[in-house]
mmCIF file of C-alpha atoms in Angstrom:
data_model
loop_
_atom_site.group_PDB
_atom_site.id
_atom_site.type_symbol
_atom_site.label_atom_id
_atom_site.label_comp_id
_atom_site.label_asym_id
_atom_site.label_seq_id
_atom_site.Cartn_x
_atom_site.Cartn_y
_atom_site.Cartn_z
ATOM 1 C CA MET A 253 108.902 -11.606 -37.130
ATOM 2 C CA GLU A 254 109.326 -8.570 -35.242
ATOM 3 C CA SER A 255 110.492 -8.831 -31.797
ATOM 4 C CA LEU A 256 107.746 -8.237 -29.263
ATOM 5 C CA PRO A 257 108.422 -6.278 -26.117
ATOM 6 C CA SER A 258 109.573 -8.417 -23.239
ATOM 7 C CA ILE A 259 106.491 -7.623 -21.178
ATOM 8 C CA LEU A 260 104.341 -9.485 -23.649
ATOM 9 C CA THR A 261 106.643 -12.425 -23.812
ATOM 10 C CA PRO A 262 108.208 -12.584 -20.379
ATOM 11 C CA ASP A 263 110.982 -14.941 -19.722
ATOM 12 C CA LEU A 264 110.834 -17.550 -17.042
ATOM 13 C CA GLY A 265 112.742 -15.500 -14.392
ATOM 14 C CA LEU A 266 110.453 -12.537 -14.695
ATOM 15 C CA LEU A 267 107.459 -14.821 -14.478
ATOM 16 C CA PHE A 268 108.839 -16.400 -11.302
ATOM 17 C CA TRP A 269 109.469 -13.031 -9.583
ATOM 18 C CA MET A 270 106.064 -11.728 -10.626
ATOM 19 C CA LEU A 271 104.455 -14.882 -9.244
ATOM 20 C CA LEU A 272 106.444 -14.559 -6.029
ATOM 21 C CA ALA A 273 105.481 -10.870 -5.615
ATOM 22 C CA PHE A 274 101.862 -11.761 -6.306
ATOM 23 C CA LEU A 275 101.909 -14.514 -3.695
ATOM 24 C CA VAL A 276 103.521 -12.225 -1.095
ATOM 25 C CA VAL A 277 100.972 -9.463 -1.748
ATOM 26 C CA PHE A 278 98.149 -12.039 -1.761
ATOM 27 C CA GLY A 279 99.467 -13.536 1.505
ATOM 28 C CA VAL A 280 99.667 -10.116 3.194
ATOM 29 C CA LEU A 281 96.204 -9.242 1.952
ATOM 30 C CA ALA A 282 94.860 -12.644 3.042
ATOM 31 C CA LYS A 283 96.387 -12.244 6.499
ATOM 32 C CA PHE A 284 95.578 -8.552 7.129
ATOM 33 C CA GLY A 285 93.356 -7.126 4.387
ATOM 34 C CA PHE A 286 90.725 -9.744 3.652
ATOM 35 C CA PRO A 287 89.668 -10.273 7.293
ATOM 36 C CA VAL A 288 89.160 -6.533 7.697
ATOM 37 C CA ILE A 289 87.267 -6.342 4.406
ATOM 38 C CA THR A 290 85.108 -9.384 5.197
ATOM 39 C CA LYS A 291 84.517 -8.037 8.724
ATOM 40 C CA MET A 292 83.388 -4.691 7.259
ATOM 41 C CA VAL A 293 81.176 -6.527 4.733
ATOM 42 C CA GLU A 294 79.694 -8.653 7.537
ATOM 43 C CA GLU A 295 79.103 -5.566 9.702
ATOM 44 C CA ARG A 296 77.485 -3.820 6.771
ATOM 45 C CA LYS A 297 75.358 -6.933 6.073
ATOM 46 C CA GLN A 298 74.390 -7.075 9.771
ATOM 47 C CA PHE A 299 73.524 -3.337 9.764
ATOM 48 C CA ILE A 300 71.387 -3.793 6.655
ATOM 49 C CA ASP A 301 69.676 -6.866 8.153
ATOM 50 C CA ASP A 302 69.018 -4.958 11.396
ATOM 51 C CA SER A 303 67.674 -2.002 9.431
ATOM 52 C CA LEU A 304 65.374 -4.286 7.417
ATOM 53 C CA ARG A 305 64.181 -6.016 10.603
ATOM 54 C CA LYS A 306 63.560 -2.641 12.291
ATOM 55 C CA ALA A 307 61.765 -1.381 9.191
ATOM 56 C CA HIS A 308 59.611 -4.518 9.189
ATOM 57 C CA GLU A 309 58.863 -4.079 12.920
ATOM 58 C CA ALA A 310 58.058 -0.412 12.349
ATOM 59 C CA SER A 311 55.764 -1.389 9.492
ATOM 60 C CA GLU A 312 54.012 -3.928 11.725
ATOM 61 C CA ARG A 313 53.710 -1.352 14.511
ATOM 62 C CA LEU A 314 52.345 1.179 12.039
ATOM 63 C CA GLU A 315 49.800 -1.376 10.849
ATOM 64 C CA ASN A 316 48.853 -2.124 14.477
ATOM 65 C CA ILE A 317 48.554 1.592 15.180
ATOM 66 C CA LYS A 318 46.333 1.978 12.106
ATOM 67 C CA GLN A 319 44.138 -0.887 13.295
ATOM 68 C CA GLU A 320 44.003 0.559 16.810
ATOM 69 C CA GLY A 321 43.182 3.960 15.331
ATOM 70 C CA GLU A 322 40.357 2.425 13.296
ATOM 71 C CA ALA A 323 39.108 0.587 16.376
ATOM 72 C CA ILE A 324 39.217 3.796 18.434
ATOM 73 C CA LEU A 325 37.477 5.688 15.643
ATOM 74 C CA GLN A 326 34.794 2.990 15.388
ATOM 75 C CA GLU A 327 34.350 3.047 19.165
ATOM 76 C CA ALA A 328 34.053 6.845 19.074
ATOM 77 C CA ARG A 329 31.422 6.576 16.338
ATOM 78 C CA GLU A 330 29.499 4.019 18.379
ATOM 79 C CA LYS A 331 29.711 6.223 21.481
ATOM 80 C CA GLN A 332 28.557 9.224 19.445
ATOM 81 C CA ALA A 333 25.613 7.222 18.074
ATOM 82 C CA GLN A 334 24.783 6.031 21.605
ATOM 83 C CA MET A 335 24.988 9.591 22.968
ATOM 84 C CA LEU A 336 22.763 10.876 20.154
ATOM 85 C CA LYS A 337 20.279 8.081 20.849
ATOM 86 C CA GLU A 338 20.282 8.879 24.577
ATOM 87 C CA ALA A 339 19.911 12.596 23.849
ATOM 88 C CA THR A 340 16.982 11.852 21.534
ATOM 89 C CA GLU A 341 15.359 9.635 24.163
ATOM 90 C CA THR A 342 15.893 12.286 26.831
ATOM 91 C CA ARG A 343 14.476 14.988 24.555
ATOM 92 C CA ASP A 344 11.443 12.807 23.756
ATOM 93 C CA ALA A 345 10.915 12.078 27.450
ATOM 94 C CA ILE A 346 11.142 15.788 28.315
ATOM 95 C CA VAL A 347 8.734 16.695 25.514
ATOM 96 C CA GLU A 348 6.333 13.930 26.585
ATOM 97 C CA LYS A 349 6.540 15.066 30.210
ATOM 98 C CA ALA A 350 5.941 18.699 29.195
ATOM 99 C CA GLN A 351 2.969 17.683 27.040
ATOM 100 C CA GLU A 352 1.525 15.587 29.870
ATOM 101 C CA LYS A 353 1.994 18.478 32.306
ATOM 102 C CA ALA A 354 0.346 20.865 29.816
ATOM 103 C CA ARG A 355 -2.583 18.450 29.416
ATOM 104 C CA GLU A 356 -2.944 18.153 33.191
ATOM 105 C CA GLU A 357 -2.746 21.929 33.616
ATOM 106 C CA GLY A 358 -5.282 22.425 30.818
ATOM 107 C CA ALA A 359 -7.632 19.871 32.374
ATOM 108 C CA ARG A 360 -7.216 21.512 35.781
ATOM 109 C CA LEU A 361 -7.905 24.992 34.359
ATOM 110 C CA LEU A 362 -10.884 23.649 32.397
ATOM 111 C CA GLY A 363 -12.221 21.980 35.555
ATOM 112 C CA GLU A 364 -11.784 25.186 37.537
ATOM 113 C CA ALA A 365 -13.465 27.192 34.781
ATOM 114 C CA LYS A 366 -16.393 24.743 34.664
ATOM 115 C CA ALA A 367 -16.706 24.837 38.446
ATOM 116 C CA GLU A 368 -16.645 28.635 38.394
ATOM 117 C CA ILE A 369 -19.224 28.732 35.593
ATOM 118 C CA GLU A 370 -21.414 26.268 37.502
ATOM 119 C CA GLN A 371 -21.039 28.375 40.643
ATOM 120 C CA GLU A 372 -21.976 31.544 38.778
ATOM 121 C CA LYS A 373 -24.873 29.721 37.129
ATOM 122 C CA GLN A 374 -26.127 28.560 40.525
ATOM 123 C CA ALA A 375 -25.693 32.077 41.890
ATOM 124 C CA ALA A 376 -27.599 33.499 38.889
ATOM 125 C CA ILE A 377 -30.370 30.926 39.316
ATOM 126 C CA ALA A 378 -30.587 31.721 43.029
ATOM 127 C CA ASP A 379 -30.702 35.452 42.212
ATOM 128 C CA ILE A 380 -33.440 34.892 39.606
ATOM 129 C CA ARG A 381 -35.410 32.796 42.107
ATOM 130 C CA LYS A 382 -35.115 35.583 44.665
ATOM 131 C CA GLN A 383 -36.270 38.138 42.122
ATOM 132 C CA VAL A 384 -39.138 35.869 40.962
ATOM 133 C CA ALA A 385 -40.150 35.236 44.559
ATOM 134 C CA ALA A 386 -39.986 38.950 45.329
ATOM 135 C CA LEU A 387 -42.000 39.766 42.191
ATOM 136 C CA SER A 388 -44.504 37.052 43.017
ATOM 137 C CA VAL A 389 -44.930 38.395 46.508
ATOM 138 C CA GLU A 390 -45.215 41.933 45.171
ATOM 139 C CA ILE A 391 -47.735 40.933 42.524
ATOM 140 C CA ALA A 392 -49.718 38.909 45.025
ATOM 141 C CA GLU A 393 -49.685 41.844 47.407
ATOM 142 C CA LYS A 394 -50.961 44.264 44.786
ATOM 143 C CA VAL A 395 -53.535 41.762 43.611
ATOM 144 C CA LEU A 396 -54.827 41.342 47.096
ATOM 145 C CA LYS A 397 -54.953 45.082 47.659
ATOM 146 C CA GLN A 398 -56.996 45.644 44.661
ATOM 147 C CA ASN A 399 -60.201 43.941 44.258
ATOM 148 C CA LEU A 400 -60.240 42.986 40.665
ATOM 149 C CA GLN A 401 -63.410 42.287 38.870
ATOM 150 C CA GLY A 402 -63.347 40.351 35.623
ATOM 151 C CA ASP A 403 -60.707 38.872 33.418
ATOM 152 C CA LYS A 404 -59.967 42.059 31.500
ATOM 153 C CA ALA A 405 -59.066 43.980 34.638
ATOM 154 C CA GLN A 406 -56.815 41.135 35.792
ATOM 155 C CA MET A 407 -55.009 41.004 32.385
ATOM 156 C CA ASP A 408 -54.507 44.771 32.390
ATOM 157 C CA PHE A 409 -53.093 44.584 35.897
ATOM 158 C CA ILE A 410 -50.681 41.727 34.999
ATOM 159 C CA ASN A 411 -49.506 43.620 31.878
ATOM 160 C CA ARG A 412 -48.872 46.748 33.949
ATOM 161 C CA MET A 413 -46.868 44.717 36.474
ATOM 162 C CA LEU A 414 -44.735 43.170 33.710
ATOM 163 C CA ASP A 415 -44.140 46.617 32.219
ATOM 164 C CA ASP A 416 -43.012 47.832 35.661
ATOM 165 C CA VAL A 417 -40.606 44.882 35.961
ATOM 166 C CA GLU A 418 -39.133 45.580 32.527
ATOM 167 C CA LYS A 419 -38.497 49.223 33.495
ATOM 168 C CA GLN A 420 -36.520 48.267 36.579
#
């Protein structure tokens, strides 16, 4: 068999010194290195846990803000609907009031017009009565002045009087 290098088949002395060096390095690392490494790992773990907790809190806050935003938006919609309803009611009331006022004004104007027409009618009737009375007096006066004989003379006289009235 060929002789293998001594590193592959170490003798007992080399194995002892390698084990001793390993234990010294392991002891130094255990005393000084591992606590620092575990502390850094713990700090990193704590930082990650804090970041996850803060992210979860931020997510919850964001969800709450979304819900509050929806609630505010819903409230704004309700207020808008209420304002539109009130505006519609106000508009309807104003229109109704204007229509009622227009009806009252129309009735008042119609009443005034009827009263004026009635007044003018009464004035016209009074004027006609005056004219009829004056004509009657005039006709009676002429009839009395003239001594009429017979129906034909009376009819001719009445026709002449009516023709005179129509000419005036």
